[in-house]
Each structure stands twice: as structure tokens, then as C-alpha cells.
mmCIF file of C-alpha atoms and ligand atoms in Angstrom:
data_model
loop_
_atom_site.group_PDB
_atom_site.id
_atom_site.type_symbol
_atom_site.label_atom_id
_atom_site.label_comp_id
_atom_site.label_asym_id
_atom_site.label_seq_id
_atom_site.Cartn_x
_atom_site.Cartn_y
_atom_site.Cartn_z
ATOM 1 C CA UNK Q 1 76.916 -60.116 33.062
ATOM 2 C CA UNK Q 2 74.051 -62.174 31.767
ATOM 3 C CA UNK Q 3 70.846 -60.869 32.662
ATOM 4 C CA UNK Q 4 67.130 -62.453 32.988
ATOM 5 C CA UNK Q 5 64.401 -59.994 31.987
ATOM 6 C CA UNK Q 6 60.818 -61.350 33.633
ATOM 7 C CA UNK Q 7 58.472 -61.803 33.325
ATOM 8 C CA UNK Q 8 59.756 -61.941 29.366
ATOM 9 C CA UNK Q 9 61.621 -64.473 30.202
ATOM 10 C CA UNK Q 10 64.516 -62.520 27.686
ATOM 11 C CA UNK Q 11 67.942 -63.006 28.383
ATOM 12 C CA UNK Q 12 70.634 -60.118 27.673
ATOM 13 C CA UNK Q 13 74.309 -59.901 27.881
ATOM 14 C CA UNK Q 14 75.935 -57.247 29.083
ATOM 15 C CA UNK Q 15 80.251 -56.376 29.214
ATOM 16 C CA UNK Q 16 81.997 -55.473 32.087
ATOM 17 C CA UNK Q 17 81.343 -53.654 35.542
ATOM 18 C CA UNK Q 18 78.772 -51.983 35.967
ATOM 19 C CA UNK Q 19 76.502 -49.691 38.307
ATOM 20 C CA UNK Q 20 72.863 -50.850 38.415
ATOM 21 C CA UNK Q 21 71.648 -47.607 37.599
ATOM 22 C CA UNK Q 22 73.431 -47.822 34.317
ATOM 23 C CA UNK Q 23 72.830 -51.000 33.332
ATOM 24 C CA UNK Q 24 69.248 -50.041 33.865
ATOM 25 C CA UNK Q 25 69.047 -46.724 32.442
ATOM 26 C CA UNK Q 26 70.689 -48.976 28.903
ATOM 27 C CA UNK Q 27 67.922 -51.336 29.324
ATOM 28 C CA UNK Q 28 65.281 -48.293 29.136
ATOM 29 C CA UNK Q 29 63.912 -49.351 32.877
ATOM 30 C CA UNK Q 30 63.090 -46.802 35.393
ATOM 31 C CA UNK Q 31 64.332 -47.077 39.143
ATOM 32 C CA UNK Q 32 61.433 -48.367 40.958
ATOM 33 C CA UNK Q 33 59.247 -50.585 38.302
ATOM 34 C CA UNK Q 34 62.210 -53.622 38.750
ATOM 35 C CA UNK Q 35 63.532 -55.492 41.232
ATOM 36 C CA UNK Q 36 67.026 -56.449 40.730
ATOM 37 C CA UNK Q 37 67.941 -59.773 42.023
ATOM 38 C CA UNK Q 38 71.301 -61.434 42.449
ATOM 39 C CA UNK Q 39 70.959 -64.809 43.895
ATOM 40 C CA UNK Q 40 68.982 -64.428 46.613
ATOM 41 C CA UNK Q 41 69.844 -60.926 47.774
ATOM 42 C CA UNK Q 42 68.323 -57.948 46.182
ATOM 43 C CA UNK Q 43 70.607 -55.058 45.262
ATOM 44 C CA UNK Q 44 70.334 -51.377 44.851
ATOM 45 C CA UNK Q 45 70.240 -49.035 42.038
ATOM 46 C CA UNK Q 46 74.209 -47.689 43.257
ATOM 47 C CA UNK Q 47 75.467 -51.030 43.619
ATOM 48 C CA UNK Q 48 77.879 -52.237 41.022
ATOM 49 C CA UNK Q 49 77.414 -55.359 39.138
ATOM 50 C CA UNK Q 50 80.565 -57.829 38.579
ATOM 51 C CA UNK Q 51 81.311 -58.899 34.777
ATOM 52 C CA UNK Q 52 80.423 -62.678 35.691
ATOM 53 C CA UNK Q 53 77.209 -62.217 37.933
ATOM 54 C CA UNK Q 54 73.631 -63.178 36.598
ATOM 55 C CA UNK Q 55 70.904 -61.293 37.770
ATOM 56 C CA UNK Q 56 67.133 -61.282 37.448
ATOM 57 C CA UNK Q 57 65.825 -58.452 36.686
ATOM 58 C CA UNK Q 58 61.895 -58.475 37.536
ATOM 59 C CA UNK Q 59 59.432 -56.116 36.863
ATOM 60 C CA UNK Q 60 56.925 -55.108 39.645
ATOM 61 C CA UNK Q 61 54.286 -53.230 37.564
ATOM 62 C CA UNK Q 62 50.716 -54.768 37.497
ATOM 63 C CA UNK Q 63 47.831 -54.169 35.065
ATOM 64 C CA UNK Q 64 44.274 -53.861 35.361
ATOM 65 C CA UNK Q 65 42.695 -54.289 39.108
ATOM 66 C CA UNK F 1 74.184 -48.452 49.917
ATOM 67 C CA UNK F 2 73.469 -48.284 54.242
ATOM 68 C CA UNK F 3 70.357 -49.530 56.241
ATOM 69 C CA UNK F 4 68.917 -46.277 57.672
ATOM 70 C CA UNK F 5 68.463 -48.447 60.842
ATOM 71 C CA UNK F 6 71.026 -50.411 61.580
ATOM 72 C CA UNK F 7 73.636 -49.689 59.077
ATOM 73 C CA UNK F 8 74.096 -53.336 57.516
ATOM 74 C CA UNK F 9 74.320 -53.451 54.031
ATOM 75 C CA UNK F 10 70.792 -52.602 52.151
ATOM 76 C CA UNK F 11 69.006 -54.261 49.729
ATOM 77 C CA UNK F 12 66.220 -51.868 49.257
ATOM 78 C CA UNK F 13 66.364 -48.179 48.574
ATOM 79 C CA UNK F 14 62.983 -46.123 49.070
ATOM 80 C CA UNK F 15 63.235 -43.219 47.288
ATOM 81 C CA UNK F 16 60.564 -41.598 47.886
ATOM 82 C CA UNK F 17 60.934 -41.714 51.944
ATOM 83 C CA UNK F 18 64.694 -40.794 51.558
ATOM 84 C CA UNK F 19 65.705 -44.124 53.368
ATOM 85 C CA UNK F 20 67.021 -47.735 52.740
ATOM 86 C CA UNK F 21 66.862 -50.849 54.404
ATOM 87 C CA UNK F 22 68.555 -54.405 54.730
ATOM 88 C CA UNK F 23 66.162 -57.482 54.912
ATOM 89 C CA UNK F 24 65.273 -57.406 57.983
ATOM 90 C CA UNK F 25 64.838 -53.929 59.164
ATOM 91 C CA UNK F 26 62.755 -53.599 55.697
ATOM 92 C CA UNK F 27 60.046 -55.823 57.519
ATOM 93 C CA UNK F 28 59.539 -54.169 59.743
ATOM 94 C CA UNK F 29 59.500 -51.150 58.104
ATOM 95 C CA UNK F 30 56.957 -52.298 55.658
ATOM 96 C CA UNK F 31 54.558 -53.861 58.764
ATOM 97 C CA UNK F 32 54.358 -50.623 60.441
ATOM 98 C CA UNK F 33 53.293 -48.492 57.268
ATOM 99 C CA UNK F 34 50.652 -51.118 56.562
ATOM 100 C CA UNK F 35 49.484 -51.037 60.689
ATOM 101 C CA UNK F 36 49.427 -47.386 60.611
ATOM 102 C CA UNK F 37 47.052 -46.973 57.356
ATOM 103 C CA UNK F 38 44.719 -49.607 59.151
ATOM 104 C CA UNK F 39 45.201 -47.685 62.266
ATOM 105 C CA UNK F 40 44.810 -44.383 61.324
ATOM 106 C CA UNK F 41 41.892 -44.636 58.316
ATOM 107 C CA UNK F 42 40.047 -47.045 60.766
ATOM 108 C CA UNK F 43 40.186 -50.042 58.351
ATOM 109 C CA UNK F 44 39.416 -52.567 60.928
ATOM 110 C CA UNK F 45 41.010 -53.992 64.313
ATOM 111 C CA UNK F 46 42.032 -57.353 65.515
ATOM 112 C CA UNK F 47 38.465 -57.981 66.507
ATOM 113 C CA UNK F 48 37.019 -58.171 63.272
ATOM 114 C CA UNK F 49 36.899 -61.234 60.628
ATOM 115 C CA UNK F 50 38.646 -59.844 57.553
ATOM 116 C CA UNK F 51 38.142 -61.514 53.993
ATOM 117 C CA UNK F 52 40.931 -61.014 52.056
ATOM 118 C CA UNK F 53 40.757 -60.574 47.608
ATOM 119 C CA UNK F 54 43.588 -63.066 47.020
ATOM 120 C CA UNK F 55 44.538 -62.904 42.918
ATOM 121 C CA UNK F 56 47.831 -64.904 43.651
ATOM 122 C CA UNK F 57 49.634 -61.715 42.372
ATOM 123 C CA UNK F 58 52.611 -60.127 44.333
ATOM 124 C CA UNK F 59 50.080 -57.220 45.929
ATOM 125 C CA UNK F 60 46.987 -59.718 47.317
ATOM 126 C CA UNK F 61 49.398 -62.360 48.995
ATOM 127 C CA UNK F 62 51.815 -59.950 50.437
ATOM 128 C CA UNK F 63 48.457 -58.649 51.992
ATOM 129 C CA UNK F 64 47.125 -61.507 53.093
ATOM 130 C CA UNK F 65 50.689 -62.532 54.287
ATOM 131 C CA UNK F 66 51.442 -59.185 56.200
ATOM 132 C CA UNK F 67 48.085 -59.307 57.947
ATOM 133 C CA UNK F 68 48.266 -62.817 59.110
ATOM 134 C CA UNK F 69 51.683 -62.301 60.089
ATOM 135 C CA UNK F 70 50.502 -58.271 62.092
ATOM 136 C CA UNK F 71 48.020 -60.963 64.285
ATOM 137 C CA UNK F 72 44.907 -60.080 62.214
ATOM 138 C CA UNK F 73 41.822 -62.534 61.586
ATOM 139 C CA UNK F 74 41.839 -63.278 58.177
ATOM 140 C CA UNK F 75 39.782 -65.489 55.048
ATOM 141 C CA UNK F 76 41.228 -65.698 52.254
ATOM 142 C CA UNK F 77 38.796 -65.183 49.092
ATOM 143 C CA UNK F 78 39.773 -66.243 45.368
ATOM 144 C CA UNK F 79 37.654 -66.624 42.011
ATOM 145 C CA UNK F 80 38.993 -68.668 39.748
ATOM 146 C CA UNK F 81 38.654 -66.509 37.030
ATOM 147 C CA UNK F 82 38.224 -68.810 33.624
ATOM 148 C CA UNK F 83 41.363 -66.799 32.010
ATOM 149 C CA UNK F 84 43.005 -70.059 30.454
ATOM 150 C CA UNK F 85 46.954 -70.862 31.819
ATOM 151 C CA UNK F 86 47.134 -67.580 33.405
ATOM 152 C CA UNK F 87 43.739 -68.649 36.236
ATOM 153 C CA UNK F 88 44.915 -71.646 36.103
ATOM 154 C CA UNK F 89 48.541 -71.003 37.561
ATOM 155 C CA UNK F 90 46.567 -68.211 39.969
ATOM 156 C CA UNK F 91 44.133 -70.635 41.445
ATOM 157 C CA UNK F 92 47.669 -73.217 42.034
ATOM 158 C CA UNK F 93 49.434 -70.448 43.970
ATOM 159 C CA UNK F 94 46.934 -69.033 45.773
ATOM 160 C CA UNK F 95 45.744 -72.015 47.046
ATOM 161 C CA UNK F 96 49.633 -73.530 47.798
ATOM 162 C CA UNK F 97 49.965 -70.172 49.883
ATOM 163 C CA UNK F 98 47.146 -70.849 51.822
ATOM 164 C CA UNK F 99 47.806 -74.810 52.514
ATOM 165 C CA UNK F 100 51.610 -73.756 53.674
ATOM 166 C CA UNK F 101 50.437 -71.871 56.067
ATOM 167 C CA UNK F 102 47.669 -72.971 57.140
ATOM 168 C CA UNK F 103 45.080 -70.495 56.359
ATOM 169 C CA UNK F 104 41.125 -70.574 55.313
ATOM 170 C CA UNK F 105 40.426 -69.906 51.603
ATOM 171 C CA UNK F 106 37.334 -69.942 49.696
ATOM 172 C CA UNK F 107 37.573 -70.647 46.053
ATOM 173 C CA UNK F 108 34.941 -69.552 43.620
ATOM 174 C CA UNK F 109 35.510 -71.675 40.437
ATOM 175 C CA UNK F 110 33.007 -69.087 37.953
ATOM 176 C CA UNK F 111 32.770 -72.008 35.323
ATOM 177 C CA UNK F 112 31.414 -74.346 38.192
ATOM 178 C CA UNK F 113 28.565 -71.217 39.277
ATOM 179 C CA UNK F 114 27.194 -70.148 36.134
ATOM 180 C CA UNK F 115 28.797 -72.447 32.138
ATOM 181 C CA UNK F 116 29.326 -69.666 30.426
ATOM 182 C CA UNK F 117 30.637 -66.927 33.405
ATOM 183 C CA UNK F 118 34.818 -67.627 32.974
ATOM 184 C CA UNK F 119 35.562 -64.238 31.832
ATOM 185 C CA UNK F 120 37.486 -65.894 28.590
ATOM 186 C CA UNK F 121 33.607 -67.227 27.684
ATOM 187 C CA UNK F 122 31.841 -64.403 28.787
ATOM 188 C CA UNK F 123 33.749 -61.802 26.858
ATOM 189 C CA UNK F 124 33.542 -63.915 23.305
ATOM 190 C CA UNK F 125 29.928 -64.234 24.100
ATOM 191 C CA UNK F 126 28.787 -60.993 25.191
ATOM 192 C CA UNK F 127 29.901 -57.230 23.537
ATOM 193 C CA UNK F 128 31.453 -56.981 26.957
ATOM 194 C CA UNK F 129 35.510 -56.243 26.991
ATOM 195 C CA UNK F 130 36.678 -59.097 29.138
ATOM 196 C CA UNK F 131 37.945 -56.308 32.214
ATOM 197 C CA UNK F 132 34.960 -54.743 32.146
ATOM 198 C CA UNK F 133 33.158 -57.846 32.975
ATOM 199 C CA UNK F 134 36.017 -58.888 35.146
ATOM 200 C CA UNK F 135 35.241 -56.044 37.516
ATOM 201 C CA UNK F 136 31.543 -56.384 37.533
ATOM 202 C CA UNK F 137 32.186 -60.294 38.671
ATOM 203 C CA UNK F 138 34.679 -59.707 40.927
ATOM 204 C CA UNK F 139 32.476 -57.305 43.052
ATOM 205 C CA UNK F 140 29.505 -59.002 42.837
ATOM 206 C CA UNK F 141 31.096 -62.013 44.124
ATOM 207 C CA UNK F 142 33.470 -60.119 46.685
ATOM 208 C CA UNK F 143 30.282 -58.418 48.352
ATOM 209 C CA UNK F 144 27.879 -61.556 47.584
ATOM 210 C CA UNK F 145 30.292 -63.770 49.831
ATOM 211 C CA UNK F 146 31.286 -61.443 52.140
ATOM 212 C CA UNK F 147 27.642 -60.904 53.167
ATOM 213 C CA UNK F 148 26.571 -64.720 52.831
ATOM 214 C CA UNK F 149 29.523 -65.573 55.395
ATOM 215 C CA UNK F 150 29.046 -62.473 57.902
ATOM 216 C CA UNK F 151 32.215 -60.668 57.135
ATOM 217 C CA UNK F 152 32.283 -56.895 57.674
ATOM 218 C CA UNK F 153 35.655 -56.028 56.224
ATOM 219 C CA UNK F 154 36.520 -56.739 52.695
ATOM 220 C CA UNK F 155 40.266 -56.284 52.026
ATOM 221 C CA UNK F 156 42.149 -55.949 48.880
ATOM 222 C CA UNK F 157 45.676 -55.474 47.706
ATOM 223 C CA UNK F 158 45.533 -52.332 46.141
ATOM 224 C CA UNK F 159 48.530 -50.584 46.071
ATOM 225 C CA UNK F 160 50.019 -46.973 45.735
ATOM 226 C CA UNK F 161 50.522 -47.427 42.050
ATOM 227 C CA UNK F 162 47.107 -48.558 41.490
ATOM 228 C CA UNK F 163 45.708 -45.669 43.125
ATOM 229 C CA UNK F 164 47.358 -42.836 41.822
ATOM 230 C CA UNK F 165 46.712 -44.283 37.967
ATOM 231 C CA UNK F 166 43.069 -44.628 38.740
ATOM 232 C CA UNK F 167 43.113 -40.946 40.350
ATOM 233 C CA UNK F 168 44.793 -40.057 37.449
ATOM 234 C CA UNK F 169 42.344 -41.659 35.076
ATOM 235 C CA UNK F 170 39.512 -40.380 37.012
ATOM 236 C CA UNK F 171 41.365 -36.794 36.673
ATOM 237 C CA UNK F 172 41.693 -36.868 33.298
ATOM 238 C CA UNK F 173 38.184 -37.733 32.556
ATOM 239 C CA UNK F 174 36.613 -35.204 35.557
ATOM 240 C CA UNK F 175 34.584 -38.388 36.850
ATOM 241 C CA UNK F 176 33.385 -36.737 39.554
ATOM 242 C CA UNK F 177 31.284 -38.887 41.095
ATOM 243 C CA UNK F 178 34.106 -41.359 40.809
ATOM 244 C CA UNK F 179 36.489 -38.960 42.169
ATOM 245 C CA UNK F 180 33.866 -38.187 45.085
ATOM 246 C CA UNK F 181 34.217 -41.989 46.238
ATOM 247 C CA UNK F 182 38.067 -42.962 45.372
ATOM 248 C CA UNK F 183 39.019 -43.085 49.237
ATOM 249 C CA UNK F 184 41.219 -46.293 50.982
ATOM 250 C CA UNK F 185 38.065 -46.725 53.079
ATOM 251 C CA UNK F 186 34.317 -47.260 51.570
ATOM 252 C CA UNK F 187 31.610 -47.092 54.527
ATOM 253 C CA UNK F 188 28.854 -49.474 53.394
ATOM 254 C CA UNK F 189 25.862 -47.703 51.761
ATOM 255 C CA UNK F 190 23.367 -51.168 51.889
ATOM 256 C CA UNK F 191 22.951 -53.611 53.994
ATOM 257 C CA UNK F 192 24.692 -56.098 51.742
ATOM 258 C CA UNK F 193 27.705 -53.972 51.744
ATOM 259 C CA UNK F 194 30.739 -54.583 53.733
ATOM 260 C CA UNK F 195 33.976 -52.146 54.152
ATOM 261 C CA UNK F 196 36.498 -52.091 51.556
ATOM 262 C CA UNK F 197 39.549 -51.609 52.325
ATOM 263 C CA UNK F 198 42.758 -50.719 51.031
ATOM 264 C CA UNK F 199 45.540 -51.325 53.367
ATOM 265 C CA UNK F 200 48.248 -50.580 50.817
ATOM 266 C CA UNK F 201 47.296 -47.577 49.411
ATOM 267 C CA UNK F 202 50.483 -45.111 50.774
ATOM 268 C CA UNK F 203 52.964 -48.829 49.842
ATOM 269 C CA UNK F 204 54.089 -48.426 46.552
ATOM 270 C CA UNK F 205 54.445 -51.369 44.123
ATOM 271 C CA UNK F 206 58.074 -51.667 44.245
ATOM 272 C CA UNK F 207 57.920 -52.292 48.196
ATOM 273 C CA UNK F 208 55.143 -54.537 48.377
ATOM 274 C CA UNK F 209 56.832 -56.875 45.113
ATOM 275 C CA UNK F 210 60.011 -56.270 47.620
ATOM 276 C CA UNK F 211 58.222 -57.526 50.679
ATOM 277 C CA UNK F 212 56.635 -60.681 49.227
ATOM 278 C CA UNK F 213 60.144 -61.168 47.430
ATOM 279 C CA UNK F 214 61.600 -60.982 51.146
ATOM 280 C CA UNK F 215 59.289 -62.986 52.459
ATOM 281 C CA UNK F 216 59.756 -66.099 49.992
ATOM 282 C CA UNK F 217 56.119 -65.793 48.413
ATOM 283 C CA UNK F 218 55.443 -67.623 45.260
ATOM 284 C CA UNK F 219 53.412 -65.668 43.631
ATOM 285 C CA UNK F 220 52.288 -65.007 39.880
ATOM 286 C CA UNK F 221 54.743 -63.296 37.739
ATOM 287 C CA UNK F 222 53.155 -63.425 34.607
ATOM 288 C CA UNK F 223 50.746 -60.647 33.241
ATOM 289 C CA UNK F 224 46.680 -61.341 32.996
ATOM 290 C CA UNK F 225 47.067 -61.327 29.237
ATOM 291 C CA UNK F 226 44.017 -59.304 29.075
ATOM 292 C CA UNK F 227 45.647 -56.635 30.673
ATOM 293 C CA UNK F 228 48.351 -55.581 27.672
ATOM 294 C CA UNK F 229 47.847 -52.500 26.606
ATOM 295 C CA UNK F 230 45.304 -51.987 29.461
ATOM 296 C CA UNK F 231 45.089 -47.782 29.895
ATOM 297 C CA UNK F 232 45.960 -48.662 33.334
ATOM 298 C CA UNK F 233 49.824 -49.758 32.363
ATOM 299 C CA UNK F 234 49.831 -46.121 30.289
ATOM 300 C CA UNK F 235 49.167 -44.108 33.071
ATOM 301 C CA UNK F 236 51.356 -45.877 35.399
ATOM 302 C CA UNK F 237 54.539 -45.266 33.133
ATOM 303 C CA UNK F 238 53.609 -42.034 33.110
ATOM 304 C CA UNK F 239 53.539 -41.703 36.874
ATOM 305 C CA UNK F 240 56.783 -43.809 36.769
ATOM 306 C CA UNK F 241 58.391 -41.140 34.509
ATOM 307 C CA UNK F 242 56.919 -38.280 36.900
ATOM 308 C CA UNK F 243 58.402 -40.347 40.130
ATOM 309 C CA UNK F 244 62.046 -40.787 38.108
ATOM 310 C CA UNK F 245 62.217 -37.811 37.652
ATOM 311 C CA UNK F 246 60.806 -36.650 40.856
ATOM 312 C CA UNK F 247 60.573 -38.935 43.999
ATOM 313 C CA UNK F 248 57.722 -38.460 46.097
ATOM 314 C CA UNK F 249 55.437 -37.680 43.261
ATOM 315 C CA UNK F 250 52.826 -40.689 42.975
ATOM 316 C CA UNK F 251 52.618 -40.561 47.000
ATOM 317 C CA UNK F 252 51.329 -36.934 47.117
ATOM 318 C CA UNK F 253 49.467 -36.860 44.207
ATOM 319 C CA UNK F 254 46.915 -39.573 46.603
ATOM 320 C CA UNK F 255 47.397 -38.004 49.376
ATOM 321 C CA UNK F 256 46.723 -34.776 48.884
ATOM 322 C CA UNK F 257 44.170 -35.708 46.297
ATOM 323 C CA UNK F 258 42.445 -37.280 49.996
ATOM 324 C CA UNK F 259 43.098 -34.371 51.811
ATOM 325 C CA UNK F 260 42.181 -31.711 50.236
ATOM 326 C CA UNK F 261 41.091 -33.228 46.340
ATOM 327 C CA UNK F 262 38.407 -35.274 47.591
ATOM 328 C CA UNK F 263 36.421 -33.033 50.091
ATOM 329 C CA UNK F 264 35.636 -30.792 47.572
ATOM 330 C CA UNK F 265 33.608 -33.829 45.454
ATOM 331 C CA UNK F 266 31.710 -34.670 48.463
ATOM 332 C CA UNK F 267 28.782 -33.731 47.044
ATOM 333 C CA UNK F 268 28.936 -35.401 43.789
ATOM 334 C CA UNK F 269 28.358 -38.902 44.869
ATOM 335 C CA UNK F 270 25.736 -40.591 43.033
ATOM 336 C CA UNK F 271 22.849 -41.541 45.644
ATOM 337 C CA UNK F 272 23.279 -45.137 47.273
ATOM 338 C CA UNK F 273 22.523 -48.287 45.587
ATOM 339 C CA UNK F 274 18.755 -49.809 45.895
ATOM 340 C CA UNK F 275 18.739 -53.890 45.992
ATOM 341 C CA UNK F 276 18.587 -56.169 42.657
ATOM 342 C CA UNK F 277 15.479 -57.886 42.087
ATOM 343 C CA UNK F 278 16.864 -60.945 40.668
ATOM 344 C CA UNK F 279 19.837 -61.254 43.461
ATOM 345 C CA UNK F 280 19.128 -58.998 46.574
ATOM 346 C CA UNK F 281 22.528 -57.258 46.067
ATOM 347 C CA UNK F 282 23.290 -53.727 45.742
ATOM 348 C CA UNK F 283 22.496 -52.482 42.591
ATOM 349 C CA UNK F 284 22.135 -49.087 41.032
ATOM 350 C CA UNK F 285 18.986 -49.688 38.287
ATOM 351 C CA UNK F 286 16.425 -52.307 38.801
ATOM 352 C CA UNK F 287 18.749 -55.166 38.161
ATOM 353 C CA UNK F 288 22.367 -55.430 38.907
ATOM 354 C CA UNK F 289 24.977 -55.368 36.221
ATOM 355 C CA UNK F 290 26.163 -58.851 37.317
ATOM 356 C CA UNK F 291 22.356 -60.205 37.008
ATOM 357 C CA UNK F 292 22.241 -59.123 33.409
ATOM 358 C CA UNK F 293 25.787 -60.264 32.657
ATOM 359 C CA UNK F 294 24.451 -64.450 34.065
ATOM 360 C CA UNK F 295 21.097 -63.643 31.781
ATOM 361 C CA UNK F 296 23.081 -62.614 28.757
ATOM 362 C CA UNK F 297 25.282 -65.222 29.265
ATOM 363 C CA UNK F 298 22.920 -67.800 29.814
ATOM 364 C CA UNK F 299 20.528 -66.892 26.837
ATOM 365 C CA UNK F 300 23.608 -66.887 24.479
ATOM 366 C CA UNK F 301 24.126 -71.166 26.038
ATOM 367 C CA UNK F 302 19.856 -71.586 25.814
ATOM 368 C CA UNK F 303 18.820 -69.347 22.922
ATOM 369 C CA UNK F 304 14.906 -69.576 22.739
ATOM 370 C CA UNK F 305 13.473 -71.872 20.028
ATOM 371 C CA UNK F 306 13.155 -70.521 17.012
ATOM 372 C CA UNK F 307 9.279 -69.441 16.217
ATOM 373 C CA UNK F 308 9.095 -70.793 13.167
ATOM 374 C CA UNK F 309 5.387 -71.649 11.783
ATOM 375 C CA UNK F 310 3.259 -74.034 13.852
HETATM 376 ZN ZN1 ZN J 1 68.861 -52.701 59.036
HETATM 377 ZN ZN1 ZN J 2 21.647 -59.057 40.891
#
């Protein structure tokens, strides 16, 4: 699966199937701080991701206010 | 994953309230938390003229979007902040929001009110850190228009996140007197004060990125580059860590902090502002921190001849 990282605009390729949680948890991201989007849906840390998707994978932290 | 609701296939999973949601049951979801912290902390009511801090981040326009779309009377109010690519693509998207739907948005342009005020500027000229004198302008202007244009309510996009790192922050240091006036509501202590209000402070950043993802907004993605390494961004991993580990976390270390933290630094509130003698604003000494900000500022553009011999 070949995901987008934003807003770092990095792009990372990952084998296989794979639950969202794990491909996460490899990725060093905690549940909650990203949004993970497939096309236009958004899916769910227990979802599984298919070996040819692309996903964005968006962070939803702010700094300073 | 299940929508709690209706059982379609969900998109979002809220941890920390033990539910999830598809698209559209998520909205509505999502309105009613924000109508029931207006509702229940008496933020305002459909009555009142509400100006709305718009940064073009996720947080202000899925404010300003939720509360036009809840039936409320909003302005939206943005300062073009003088930050280089990063204002620049702000001011765009804030004011494309606003045009596609038809809504009423001042712009302040700082560069046009004082040469010299763009924060970029203003922190290379003064020993100011360039947040630090992003906060003091943002207030001053905030409060300055809301009073100039009659508004009573002054509403901002704060969110969960944001409010347990500052708690935190303020924890950590035992500000007291900061701790004494954290609160999602601030009554007015001058006459040139309005409310400030947080309608977002129980909606976690994750829902409200989620809601303006839902709801198609275009807003910035891109970090205020000022902001890296900002203690802020520490002490929300942190909390992000805590919530991981344990959901529910962030959420009642605010709300118990207003429940039964806060009471008890009631009486550590430092006494209310007089006015500033340059500007007629709130201020706390005899001029206001923005009023010395514009003089430093403007002496560093117009520095005094030099008195040499005559
Ligand atoms: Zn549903
Ligand atoms: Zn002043």
C-alpha cells in the first residue's frame, strides 16, 4: 500500500494486508492524532487495508493558539 | 467497525465516548456536543451577533461552519498575520470559505495597520519571540474589533486538545492566577471586553479535523512554522500518549479540572484590567502590551535623529 504522510508530504510503502492499527503503530502514530483517508471515505483504526490501496494519512495535531 | 446509531458501516471511532459513527450520523453527533456546551456554559443564544476567530485552520472553520450551519448569527474575523506563505495561504482559505458560502468576514491585513506589525517583522525587530507577540496582537485586535463593531460574543476554535495542554502547562508551572481564569466562558471584566468563548472545548481534535474533513472544508494543513517545537506540541504528545494508553484521559483531566480544579483558584485572579492610555483598551499597567509592541515597532522604522553636535 502506498501511503501519503501530511502534512510532510512523505510518501511510504508498505507490503501486504494490513490492519490500520498496525500499519500505524509501524509508523510510530498514535490512534487519534491522524486521520486515515482512503479516497474519500475515512476508515477506522480495525479496518484492514488492501495491498494496492493508497491512503492519506493526515495528522490532526495543531501548535501554538 | 458499526455506527452506534444506525449500524451502517463507520468511518469514525470515538474512543473516548465508547461509540462510532458513519458520515452522517457523525454530524449530527458532533452538532449536538457543540449545542450542548453553548447551551449548558451559557456561551450565547441565537439572539446574539457572534464574531468568530477564523485562522483558516481545521478547528476555526469547522466552528464557524458548525455554527452557521446550528442557525447561529455569525462574523467571521481574520488577521492576516504577516507569517510569509503560511498567512498568505490562511488569508486565501479563509476568505474562499467565507465567499462560498456566503458569509461576512472582516480581514485585518497587520502590515496595512501598523509597517512593521506582521509578526515575521515584529519578531526580527523586537526581543519579542514571534508567539508571544502573536498572542498579544491577536487579542488586542479580537477585543479592539469586537467592541468597535458592537459584538458581545467573541468565539474561537479552541479545542479539547488545546485545553488540556494549556491546563497542563499551567499545572506544571502552578500559574495560579492563570489556572483561576482557564474556563470555556470569560465574563467581561471592562467595558471593552466581550465574552470569549470556547465552543469546542469537550470536542477533541481528532473529531473536529473529522468534521471539517466530512464536511468538505478546505482548510490549512500546513503547520505555522513558528510553531515547531512550540511547548504546546510537547505537552500534547504527552496527553496523546496518556489518551493511547487510556481513553477518556484528556476529557477529564478539563473537566474535572472545571469542576472541582478551578473553584478552588477562585481567589487567585489577578484584579481586573484598568484602560490603556494610548488605546482605551483593557490593559493591566498603564499602557497595554499591544501599545508598547506598535511604539517599539515603530521607533525601530523612525529611530530618532542622532544628537550629534549642533
Ligand atoms: Zn449511522
Ligand atoms: Zn493600548
Amino acid at each position: 500500500m502506498l501511503i501519503t504522510l501530511l502534512p510532510q508530504h512523505q510518501e511510504i510503502d508498505l507490503p501486504g494486508r494490513q490492519r490500520v492499527a498496525d500499519v500505524l503503530r509501524q509508523l510510530g502514530l498514535l490512534p487519534g492524532t491522524v486521520m486515515v483517508i482512503r479516497g474519500d471515505e475515512l476508515v477506522t483504526e480495525r479496518d484492514f487495508l488492501e495491498a494496492d490501496d493508497r491512503v492519506e494519512i493526515r495528522s490532526v495535531i495543531s501548535g501554538g493558539s | 467497525m458499526k455506527c452506534t446509531r444506525c449500524h451502517a458501516r463507520a468511518e469514525v471511532h470515538i474512543r473516548h465516548h465508547n461509540s462510532a459513527f458513519c458520515r452522517g450520523c457523525y454530524g449530527t453527533y458532533f452538532q449536538r456536543q457543540v449545542e450542548r456546551a453553548i447551551h449548558k456554559e451559557h456561551m450565547f443564544t441565537p439572539d446574539e451577533d457572534v464574531l468568530v476567530a477564523v485562522s483558516g485552520g481545521k478547528d476555526s472553520l469547522a466552528l464557524w461552519d458548525a455554527l452557521v450551519t446550528m442557525g447561529y448569527r455569525t462574523t467571521g474575523l481574520h488577521l492576516a498575520l504577516g507569517i510569509g506563505d503560511y498567512s498568505a495561504i490562511s488569508t486565501r482559505k479563509t476568505e474562499h470559505f467565507a465567499r462560498e458560502r456566503g458569509l461576512r468576514l472582516l480581514t485585518v491585513p497587520l502590515e496595512d495597520e501598523t509597517p512593521g506589525l506582521g509578526i515575521m517583522r515584529v519578531a526580527g525587530a523586537t526581543n519579542r519571540k514571534a508567539c508571544a507577540a502573536c498572542g498579544t496582537v491577536k487579542r488586542h485586535y479580537f477585543d479592539r474589533i469586537a467592541a468597535e463593531q458592537g459584538f458581545q460574543v467573541v468565539a474561537t476554535g479552541h479545542n479539547l486538545d488545546d485545553e488540556a495542554a494549556r491546563l497542563l502547562g499551567n499545572v506544571l508551572h502552578w500559574q495560579s492566577d492563570h489556572l483561576a481564569k482557564q474556563s470555556p466562558v470569560l465574563v467581561p471584566t471592562h467595558e471593552k471586553f466581550a465574552r470569549k468563548v470556547k465552543p469546542f472545548f469537550r470536542i477533541s481534535e481528532y473529531e473536529t479535523a473529522v468534521y471539517a474533513f466530512f464536511r468538505g472544508i478546505d482548510y490549512v494543513l500546513d503547520e505555522c512554522p513558528n510553531s515547531a517545537g512550540a511547548t504546546q506540541l510537547v505537552y500534547k504528545d504527552v496527553l496523546n500518549r496518556l489518551e493511547a494508553a487510556m481513553p477518556g484521559t484528556k476529557l477529564t483531566f478539563v473537566q474535572e479540572f472545571l469542576r472541582t480544579g478551578r473553584p478552588a483558584f477562585a481567589g487567585e485572579a489577578s484584579s481586573p484590567p484598568q484602560t490603556c492610555e494610548s488605546c482605551g483598551m483593557p490593559s493591566y499597567n498603564g499602557t497595554c502590551g499591544f501599545c508598547r509592541l506598535v511604539a517599539e515597532v515603530t521607533r525601530r522604522r523612525n529611530p530618532l535623529p542622532h544628537a550629534g553636535p549642533a
